[in-house]
mmCIF file of C-alpha atoms and ligand atoms in Angstrom:
data_model
loop_
_atom_site.group_PDB
_atom_site.id
_atom_site.type_symbol
_atom_site.label_atom_id
_atom_site.label_comp_id
_atom_site.label_asym_id
_atom_site.label_seq_id
_atom_site.Cartn_x
_atom_site.Cartn_y
_atom_site.Cartn_z
ATOM 1 C CA UNK A 90 5.652 -55.658 90.304
ATOM 2 C CA UNK A 91 8.546 -57.584 91.643
ATOM 3 C CA UNK A 92 9.866 -57.512 95.189
ATOM 4 C CA UNK A 93 12.422 -54.559 95.745
ATOM 5 C CA UNK A 94 13.558 -52.598 99.175
ATOM 6 C CA UNK A 95 12.690 -48.879 99.570
ATOM 7 C CA UNK A 96 14.349 -46.403 101.693
ATOM 8 C CA UNK A 97 13.980 -42.750 102.352
ATOM 9 C CA UNK A 98 17.423 -40.717 102.741
ATOM 10 C CA UNK A 99 16.906 -38.032 105.445
ATOM 11 C CA UNK A 100 19.846 -36.047 104.117
ATOM 12 C CA UNK A 101 22.262 -36.292 101.441
ATOM 13 C CA UNK A 102 24.902 -38.068 103.203
ATOM 14 C CA UNK A 103 22.316 -41.412 103.631
ATOM 15 C CA UNK A 104 21.323 -40.735 100.288
ATOM 16 C CA UNK A 105 25.046 -41.281 98.753
ATOM 17 C CA UNK A 106 25.994 -44.081 101.075
ATOM 18 C CA UNK A 107 22.693 -45.856 99.923
ATOM 19 C CA UNK A 108 23.516 -44.855 96.159
ATOM 20 C CA UNK A 109 26.681 -46.162 96.433
ATOM 21 C CA UNK A 110 25.240 -49.615 97.470
ATOM 22 C CA UNK A 111 23.741 -49.969 94.332
ATOM 23 C CA UNK A 112 20.600 -48.141 95.116
ATOM 24 C CA UNK A 113 18.483 -46.113 92.562
ATOM 25 C CA UNK A 114 17.487 -42.533 93.666
ATOM 26 C CA UNK A 115 13.663 -41.618 92.855
ATOM 27 C CA UNK A 116 11.755 -38.371 93.708
ATOM 28 C CA UNK A 117 8.654 -37.916 91.907
ATOM 29 C CA UNK A 118 8.585 -41.644 90.439
ATOM 30 C CA UNK A 119 6.629 -40.958 87.300
ATOM 31 C CA UNK A 120 9.021 -42.592 84.964
ATOM 32 C CA UNK A 121 10.664 -45.007 87.055
ATOM 33 C CA UNK A 122 7.569 -46.804 88.721
ATOM 34 C CA UNK A 123 6.145 -47.175 85.497
ATOM 35 C CA UNK A 124 9.046 -48.891 84.088
ATOM 36 C CA UNK A 125 9.000 -51.142 86.962
ATOM 37 C CA UNK A 126 5.529 -51.781 86.639
ATOM 38 C CA UNK A 127 6.423 -53.261 82.764
ATOM 39 C CA UNK A 128 9.659 -54.981 84.390
ATOM 40 C CA UNK A 129 11.333 -52.939 81.632
ATOM 41 C CA UNK A 130 13.646 -51.757 84.822
ATOM 42 C CA UNK A 131 14.081 -53.978 88.119
ATOM 43 C CA UNK A 132 16.048 -51.949 90.983
ATOM 44 C CA UNK A 133 16.396 -54.029 93.814
ATOM 45 C CA UNK A 134 17.129 -50.713 96.131
ATOM 46 C CA UNK A 135 14.825 -47.890 95.728
ATOM 47 C CA UNK A 136 16.203 -44.783 97.518
ATOM 48 C CA UNK A 137 13.671 -41.809 98.368
ATOM 49 C CA UNK A 138 15.546 -38.711 97.544
ATOM 50 C CA UNK A 139 12.553 -36.514 97.788
ATOM 51 C CA UNK A 140 13.151 -34.568 101.001
ATOM 52 C CA UNK A 141 16.830 -33.558 100.363
ATOM 53 C CA UNK A 142 17.365 -29.658 100.249
ATOM 54 C CA UNK A 143 17.406 -29.184 96.411
ATOM 55 C CA UNK A 144 14.176 -27.389 95.803
ATOM 56 C CA UNK A 145 15.296 -23.949 95.347
ATOM 57 C CA UNK A 146 15.592 -21.451 92.251
ATOM 58 C CA UNK A 147 18.226 -19.319 92.649
ATOM 59 C CA UNK A 148 19.863 -16.262 90.695
ATOM 60 C CA UNK A 149 23.632 -17.564 90.681
ATOM 61 C CA UNK A 150 26.277 -14.629 91.714
ATOM 62 C CA UNK A 151 27.136 -15.007 88.224
ATOM 63 C CA UNK A 152 23.870 -13.937 86.955
ATOM 64 C CA UNK A 153 22.742 -17.438 86.086
ATOM 65 C CA UNK A 154 19.952 -19.520 87.037
ATOM 66 C CA UNK A 155 20.024 -22.449 89.327
ATOM 67 C CA UNK A 156 17.299 -24.727 89.188
ATOM 68 C CA UNK A 157 17.600 -27.634 92.572
ATOM 69 C CA UNK A 158 16.957 -31.019 91.115
ATOM 70 C CA UNK A 159 13.835 -31.673 93.125
ATOM 71 C CA UNK A 160 12.282 -28.552 91.924
ATOM 72 C CA UNK A 161 8.837 -29.605 90.505
ATOM 73 C CA UNK A 162 8.079 -29.100 86.993
ATOM 74 C CA UNK A 163 5.233 -27.180 87.620
ATOM 75 C CA UNK A 164 6.949 -25.116 90.225
ATOM 76 C CA UNK A 165 9.893 -24.447 87.825
ATOM 77 C CA UNK A 166 7.501 -23.504 84.835
ATOM 78 C CA UNK A 167 5.544 -20.899 87.173
ATOM 79 C CA UNK A 168 8.692 -19.636 89.316
ATOM 80 C CA UNK A 169 9.093 -15.665 88.150
ATOM 81 C CA UNK A 170 12.916 -15.767 87.502
ATOM 82 C CA UNK A 171 12.375 -18.648 85.306
ATOM 83 C CA UNK A 172 9.049 -17.011 83.472
ATOM 84 C CA UNK A 173 10.857 -13.876 83.202
ATOM 85 C CA UNK A 174 14.559 -14.609 82.218
ATOM 86 C CA UNK A 175 13.852 -17.850 80.371
ATOM 87 C CA UNK A 176 10.542 -17.976 78.772
ATOM 88 C CA UNK A 177 11.804 -21.027 76.610
ATOM 89 C CA UNK A 178 11.946 -23.114 80.046
ATOM 90 C CA UNK A 179 8.599 -22.374 81.324
ATOM 91 C CA UNK A 180 7.451 -23.062 77.877
ATOM 92 C CA UNK A 181 9.230 -26.287 77.450
ATOM 93 C CA UNK A 182 7.878 -27.374 80.828
ATOM 94 C CA UNK A 183 4.283 -26.863 80.288
ATOM 95 C CA UNK A 184 4.210 -28.189 76.864
ATOM 96 C CA UNK A 185 5.262 -31.477 78.572
ATOM 97 C CA UNK A 186 3.247 -34.382 80.062
ATOM 98 C CA UNK A 187 -0.131 -33.641 81.969
ATOM 99 C CA UNK A 188 -0.818 -30.886 84.801
ATOM 100 C CA UNK A 189 -0.791 -34.294 87.488
ATOM 101 C CA UNK A 190 2.601 -35.069 85.876
ATOM 102 C CA UNK A 191 4.073 -31.679 86.361
ATOM 103 C CA UNK A 192 3.088 -31.353 89.708
ATOM 104 C CA UNK A 193 4.848 -34.885 90.553
ATOM 105 C CA UNK A 194 7.761 -35.059 88.358
ATOM 106 C CA UNK A 195 10.906 -33.463 89.011
ATOM 107 C CA UNK A 196 13.704 -31.696 87.033
ATOM 108 C CA UNK A 197 16.010 -33.553 87.779
ATOM 109 C CA UNK A 198 14.058 -36.804 87.138
ATOM 110 C CA UNK A 199 12.858 -35.060 83.712
ATOM 111 C CA UNK A 200 16.381 -34.960 82.629
ATOM 112 C CA UNK A 201 16.742 -38.561 83.355
ATOM 113 C CA UNK A 202 13.824 -39.702 81.756
ATOM 114 C CA UNK A 203 14.307 -42.974 79.334
ATOM 115 C CA UNK A 204 12.867 -42.816 75.879
ATOM 116 C CA UNK A 205 9.351 -43.398 74.549
ATOM 117 C CA UNK A 206 10.461 -46.072 72.235
ATOM 118 C CA UNK A 207 7.603 -48.730 72.082
ATOM 119 C CA UNK A 208 9.871 -51.644 71.513
ATOM 120 C CA UNK A 209 12.059 -50.628 74.741
ATOM 121 C CA UNK A 210 8.836 -50.975 76.641
ATOM 122 C CA UNK A 211 7.598 -54.289 75.112
ATOM 123 C CA UNK A 212 9.729 -56.799 76.704
ATOM 124 C CA UNK A 213 9.055 -59.366 74.058
ATOM 125 C CA UNK A 214 11.070 -56.694 71.695
ATOM 126 C CA UNK A 215 14.622 -56.572 70.920
ATOM 127 C CA UNK A 216 15.977 -53.740 72.388
ATOM 128 C CA UNK A 217 19.775 -52.585 72.678
ATOM 129 C CA UNK A 218 18.858 -50.503 75.208
ATOM 130 C CA UNK A 219 17.192 -52.692 77.383
ATOM 131 C CA UNK A 220 18.900 -55.787 76.749
ATOM 132 C CA UNK A 221 22.738 -55.121 75.567
ATOM 133 C CA UNK A 222 23.047 -57.083 72.577
ATOM 134 C CA UNK A 223 19.684 -58.351 71.836
ATOM 135 C CA UNK A 224 18.906 -56.065 68.697
ATOM 136 C CA UNK A 225 17.098 -52.981 67.690
ATOM 137 C CA UNK A 226 13.416 -53.919 66.633
ATOM 138 C CA UNK A 227 12.837 -50.379 65.749
ATOM 139 C CA UNK A 228 15.503 -50.352 62.965
ATOM 140 C CA UNK A 229 13.374 -52.792 61.101
ATOM 141 C CA UNK A 230 9.982 -51.832 62.482
ATOM 142 C CA UNK A 231 7.932 -49.165 62.792
ATOM 143 C CA UNK A 232 10.081 -46.233 63.185
ATOM 144 C CA UNK A 233 7.836 -43.040 62.558
ATOM 145 C CA UNK A 234 8.580 -41.290 66.228
ATOM 146 C CA UNK A 235 12.705 -41.988 66.134
ATOM 147 C CA UNK A 236 15.504 -40.220 65.382
ATOM 148 C CA UNK A 237 17.384 -39.178 62.623
ATOM 149 C CA UNK A 238 20.444 -37.533 64.023
ATOM 150 C CA UNK A 239 23.124 -38.843 66.310
ATOM 151 C CA UNK A 240 21.500 -42.764 65.711
ATOM 152 C CA UNK A 241 23.675 -45.554 65.793
ATOM 153 C CA UNK A 242 23.167 -49.437 64.713
ATOM 154 C CA UNK A 243 22.680 -50.308 67.773
ATOM 155 C CA UNK A 244 19.882 -47.565 68.790
ATOM 156 C CA UNK A 245 17.693 -44.883 66.834
ATOM 157 C CA UNK A 246 15.400 -43.910 70.204
ATOM 158 C CA UNK A 247 14.782 -40.036 70.500
ATOM 159 C CA UNK A 248 15.068 -38.609 74.269
ATOM 160 C CA UNK A 249 12.074 -37.537 75.371
ATOM 161 C CA UNK A 250 12.652 -34.463 77.412
ATOM 162 C CA UNK A 251 11.221 -30.974 76.474
ATOM 163 C CA UNK A 252 13.119 -28.891 79.287
ATOM 164 C CA UNK A 253 16.023 -30.822 78.153
ATOM 165 C CA UNK A 254 16.102 -29.289 74.801
ATOM 166 C CA UNK A 255 15.879 -25.705 76.561
ATOM 167 C CA UNK A 256 18.937 -26.756 78.418
ATOM 168 C CA UNK A 257 20.845 -27.858 75.684
ATOM 169 C CA UNK A 258 20.081 -24.631 73.897
ATOM 170 C CA UNK A 259 21.051 -22.183 76.410
ATOM 171 C CA UNK A 260 24.207 -24.745 77.459
ATOM 172 C CA UNK A 261 23.299 -25.475 81.030
ATOM 173 C CA UNK A 262 25.721 -26.979 83.172
ATOM 174 C CA UNK A 263 24.400 -30.286 85.101
ATOM 175 C CA UNK A 264 25.450 -30.030 88.764
ATOM 176 C CA UNK A 265 26.367 -33.495 90.314
ATOM 177 C CA UNK A 266 27.355 -34.981 94.057
ATOM 178 C CA UNK A 267 28.754 -38.369 94.506
ATOM 179 C CA UNK A 268 31.075 -40.133 96.563
ATOM 180 C CA UNK A 269 34.042 -38.226 95.078
ATOM 181 C CA UNK A 270 32.393 -35.062 95.760
ATOM 182 C CA UNK A 271 30.466 -32.187 93.594
ATOM 183 C CA UNK A 272 31.382 -31.786 89.985
ATOM 184 C CA UNK A 273 29.554 -30.007 87.018
ATOM 185 C CA UNK A 274 29.518 -30.965 83.599
ATOM 186 C CA UNK A 275 28.064 -29.075 80.568
ATOM 187 C CA UNK A 276 24.775 -30.103 79.821
ATOM 188 C CA UNK A 277 25.959 -31.556 76.096
ATOM 189 C CA UNK A 278 28.195 -33.823 78.023
ATOM 190 C CA UNK A 279 25.382 -35.353 80.292
ATOM 191 C CA UNK A 280 23.418 -37.225 78.044
ATOM 192 C CA UNK A 281 24.956 -39.884 75.689
ATOM 193 C CA UNK A 282 24.506 -40.612 72.126
ATOM 194 C CA UNK A 283 24.086 -43.962 71.937
ATOM 195 C CA UNK A 284 26.880 -45.387 69.993
ATOM 196 C CA UNK A 285 27.751 -48.665 70.757
ATOM 197 C CA UNK A 286 26.680 -48.559 74.156
ATOM 198 C CA UNK A 287 22.937 -47.546 74.140
ATOM 199 C CA UNK A 288 22.112 -48.734 77.688
ATOM 200 C CA UNK A 289 24.677 -46.188 79.061
ATOM 201 C CA UNK A 290 22.298 -42.994 78.504
ATOM 202 C CA UNK A 291 23.990 -40.340 81.420
ATOM 203 C CA UNK A 292 27.503 -39.507 82.285
ATOM 204 C CA UNK A 293 26.787 -40.338 85.694
ATOM 205 C CA UNK A 294 29.507 -42.057 88.099
ATOM 206 C CA UNK A 295 28.426 -44.634 90.388
ATOM 207 C CA UNK A 296 26.502 -43.234 93.102
ATOM 208 C CA UNK A 297 26.189 -39.803 91.698
ATOM 209 C CA UNK A 298 22.924 -37.791 92.369
ATOM 210 C CA UNK A 299 22.081 -34.663 90.673
ATOM 211 C CA UNK A 300 21.933 -31.630 92.680
ATOM 212 C CA UNK A 301 20.755 -28.837 90.056
ATOM 213 C CA UNK A 302 20.965 -27.683 86.431
ATOM 214 C CA UNK A 303 22.722 -24.215 85.924
ATOM 215 C CA UNK A 304 21.616 -21.790 83.060
ATOM 216 C CA UNK A 305 24.921 -19.730 82.311
ATOM 217 C CA UNK A 306 24.038 -16.057 82.746
ATOM 218 C CA UNK A 307 22.928 -14.728 78.986
ATOM 219 C CA UNK A 308 23.137 -11.124 77.454
ATOM 220 C CA UNK A 309 20.351 -8.959 77.811
ATOM 221 C CA UNK A 310 17.706 -8.664 76.579
ATOM 222 C CA UNK A 311 17.132 -11.699 75.165
ATOM 223 C CA UNK A 312 13.934 -13.256 73.585
ATOM 224 C CA UNK A 313 13.153 -16.924 73.618
ATOM 225 C CA UNK A 314 10.605 -19.553 73.387
ATOM 226 C CA UNK A 315 9.972 -22.934 72.503
ATOM 227 C CA UNK A 316 7.556 -24.633 69.683
ATOM 228 C CA UNK A 317 6.274 -28.343 70.168
ATOM 229 C CA UNK A 318 4.670 -29.943 67.099
ATOM 230 C CA UNK A 319 3.363 -33.232 68.034
ATOM 231 C CA UNK A 320 0.465 -35.942 67.122
ATOM 232 C CA UNK A 321 -2.120 -34.031 69.066
ATOM 233 C CA UNK A 322 -2.281 -30.858 71.105
ATOM 234 C CA UNK A 323 -2.026 -31.885 74.707
ATOM 235 C CA UNK A 324 -0.092 -34.708 76.691
ATOM 236 C CA UNK A 325 2.000 -35.963 73.757
ATOM 237 C CA UNK A 326 5.877 -36.306 73.061
ATOM 238 C CA UNK A 327 7.527 -34.004 70.290
ATOM 239 C CA UNK A 328 7.729 -34.992 66.573
ATOM 240 C CA UNK A 329 9.951 -31.927 66.525
ATOM 241 C CA UNK A 330 10.572 -29.240 68.752
ATOM 242 C CA UNK A 331 12.703 -25.963 68.533
ATOM 243 C CA UNK A 332 14.101 -24.039 71.600
ATOM 244 C CA UNK A 333 15.255 -20.453 70.284
ATOM 245 C CA UNK A 334 16.979 -17.563 72.045
ATOM 246 C CA UNK A 335 18.293 -14.740 70.550
ATOM 247 C CA UNK A 336 20.170 -11.555 71.643
ATOM 248 C CA UNK A 337 19.453 -8.477 69.365
ATOM 249 C CA UNK A 338 21.101 -5.367 69.755
ATOM 250 C CA UNK A 339 21.462 -2.384 67.547
ATOM 251 C CA UNK A 340 19.045 -4.380 64.771
ATOM 252 C CA UNK A 341 21.472 -7.015 65.092
ATOM 253 C CA UNK A 342 21.348 -10.771 66.235
ATOM 254 C CA UNK A 343 24.474 -10.915 68.337
ATOM 255 C CA UNK A 344 24.018 -14.258 69.894
ATOM 256 C CA UNK A 345 21.548 -17.392 68.707
ATOM 257 C CA UNK A 346 20.888 -20.505 70.680
ATOM 258 C CA UNK A 347 19.094 -22.995 68.692
ATOM 259 C CA UNK A 348 18.256 -26.863 69.369
ATOM 260 C CA UNK A 349 16.018 -29.295 68.553
ATOM 261 C CA UNK A 350 13.635 -31.937 70.290
ATOM 262 C CA UNK A 351 12.316 -35.319 68.684
ATOM 263 C CA UNK A 352 14.983 -35.640 66.305
ATOM 264 C CA UNK A 353 17.737 -36.735 67.856
ATOM 265 C CA UNK A 354 18.859 -39.159 70.549
ATOM 266 C CA UNK A 355 19.891 -36.630 72.652
ATOM 267 C CA UNK A 356 18.761 -33.064 72.610
ATOM 268 C CA UNK A 357 20.052 -31.885 69.395
ATOM 269 C CA UNK A 358 22.199 -28.664 69.195
ATOM 270 C CA UNK A 359 21.923 -26.716 65.975
ATOM 271 C CA UNK A 360 25.537 -25.222 65.842
ATOM 272 C CA UNK A 361 25.191 -24.317 61.867
ATOM 273 C CA UNK A 362 21.934 -22.459 62.429
ATOM 274 C CA UNK A 363 23.405 -20.371 64.879
ATOM 275 C CA UNK A 364 26.094 -19.185 63.155
ATOM 276 C CA UNK A 365 24.270 -18.419 60.273
ATOM 277 C CA UNK A 366 22.557 -16.000 62.287
ATOM 278 C CA UNK A 367 25.032 -14.093 64.512
ATOM 279 C CA UNK A 368 26.115 -11.010 62.945
ATOM 280 C CA UNK A 369 22.795 -10.564 60.829
ATOM 281 C CA UNK A 370 19.672 -8.692 60.732
ATOM 282 C CA UNK A 371 16.268 -10.321 61.580
ATOM 283 C CA UNK A 372 14.708 -11.214 58.313
ATOM 284 C CA UNK A 373 12.265 -13.485 56.958
ATOM 285 C CA UNK A 374 14.890 -14.680 54.420
ATOM 286 C CA UNK A 375 17.474 -15.305 56.962
ATOM 287 C CA UNK A 376 15.194 -17.580 59.055
ATOM 288 C CA UNK A 377 14.604 -19.510 56.515
ATOM 289 C CA UNK A 378 18.127 -19.650 54.821
ATOM 290 C CA UNK A 379 19.225 -20.401 58.680
ATOM 291 C CA UNK A 380 16.929 -22.985 59.463
ATOM 292 C CA UNK A 381 17.981 -25.054 56.044
ATOM 293 C CA UNK A 382 20.827 -26.130 57.983
ATOM 294 C CA UNK A 383 18.823 -27.711 60.976
ATOM 295 C CA UNK A 384 18.750 -31.117 59.316
ATOM 296 C CA UNK A 385 22.292 -31.177 58.340
ATOM 297 C CA UNK A 386 23.638 -34.996 58.690
ATOM 298 C CA UNK A 387 20.170 -36.381 59.228
ATOM 299 C CA UNK A 388 19.957 -40.133 58.546
ATOM 300 C CA UNK A 389 16.024 -40.804 58.484
ATOM 301 C CA UNK A 390 14.828 -44.240 58.725
ATOM 302 C CA UNK A 391 11.990 -45.656 56.500
ATOM 303 C CA UNK A 392 8.602 -44.263 58.378
ATOM 304 C CA UNK A 393 10.387 -40.742 59.425
ATOM 305 C CA UNK A 394 11.560 -39.124 56.569
ATOM 306 C CA UNK A 395 9.008 -36.476 56.903
ATOM 307 C CA UNK A 396 11.088 -35.137 59.994
ATOM 308 C CA UNK A 397 14.085 -33.602 57.589
ATOM 309 C CA UNK A 398 11.503 -31.251 55.844
ATOM 310 C CA UNK A 399 9.501 -30.589 59.546
ATOM 311 C CA UNK A 400 12.477 -30.042 61.437
ATOM 312 C CA UNK A 401 13.553 -27.174 59.194
ATOM 313 C CA UNK A 402 9.883 -25.691 58.797
ATOM 314 C CA UNK A 403 9.953 -25.886 62.956
ATOM 315 C CA UNK A 404 13.171 -23.966 63.381
ATOM 316 C CA UNK A 405 12.217 -21.454 60.316
ATOM 317 C CA UNK A 406 8.595 -20.919 62.412
ATOM 318 C CA UNK A 407 10.010 -20.598 65.936
ATOM 319 C CA UNK A 408 12.872 -18.112 64.723
ATOM 320 C CA UNK A 409 9.876 -16.109 63.162
ATOM 321 C CA UNK A 410 8.002 -16.046 66.248
ATOM 322 C CA UNK A 411 11.117 -15.402 68.624
ATOM 323 C CA UNK A 412 12.759 -13.244 66.336
ATOM 324 C CA UNK A 413 9.920 -11.003 64.649
ATOM 325 C CA UNK A 414 9.951 -10.424 61.090
ATOM 326 C CA UNK A 415 11.473 -7.409 60.587
HETATM 327 FE FE1 LIG B 793 15.377 -50.272 71.887
HETATM 328 FE FE2 LIG B 793 16.765 -48.140 70.909
HETATM 329 FE FE3 LIG B 793 16.273 -50.072 69.156
HETATM 330 FE FE4 LIG B 793 13.998 -48.359 70.421
HETATM 331 S S1 LIG B 793 15.528 -48.038 69.058
HETATM 332 S S2 LIG B 793 14.196 -50.790 69.951
HETATM 333 S S3 LIG B 793 15.135 -48.232 72.444
HETATM 334 S S4 LIG B 793 17.728 -50.521 70.629
#
């Protein structure tokens, strides 16, 4: 470890002041401290925001659900409103990390977490995300776990969060607070694809703080769930995951929300799959036909070609689990 300064913000104003001066926000610390130990990240000032009043889960006036940025993963997963209204969120959280980490890590930190690309965490390897312009060791290296969608010549790393896949599927919004005031942006615009600047991962302005994530009201009834395929059953990141939410009324699918994880440089929304489902009656053949479009536009690398078929099969299976087989 190296020297850095540490300050604890007593309130939001103090946090924003410190953030404006270049301080890095920290709460659970489950990602950032690891990266600092490995000298992948070297912030000069940490601003502890864990005392800010951002630990509520509330139903909004419009009937959506707002999860405060400092709600712990375990708290959100166990919350009665989350469990009953959005099982897909609870399941995604419960399938993440370990129980110890879920007790510490926050929702805001979870969506801010950085890639698990091993070259990113190896400071001797070329990595455009860690050191812009240095190259991408994963492109020519071992890239079995890397992305097949949303990649660029500069970076092919996946986003590691599970719950972010559920947020992407449900078209959540991220609430932010910064020196210029509060704003809210669609989740799809919050996490950035690598393009030519893989070191820039979120659409955050200088000194901005995540205050919460809001899931807009959904039509009811809504069946939803999260499926995670991984190399081992516990404490492992997704090779492929699928978040599915379906609104079926009168035997017809009226709304479909589908996103995949482990395949994209950001959580990957699947509009072609959704479009194929809406207006149709649930059936085995519908799930299979819709899922065929899950990998549209995929550009696999040398070691991850298997992800194309595995993505289609994972989406099909999760559609069957959530939607039934009538
Ligand atoms: Fe770095 Fe991205 Fe390449 Fe991994 S895939 S080595 S994170 S540039």
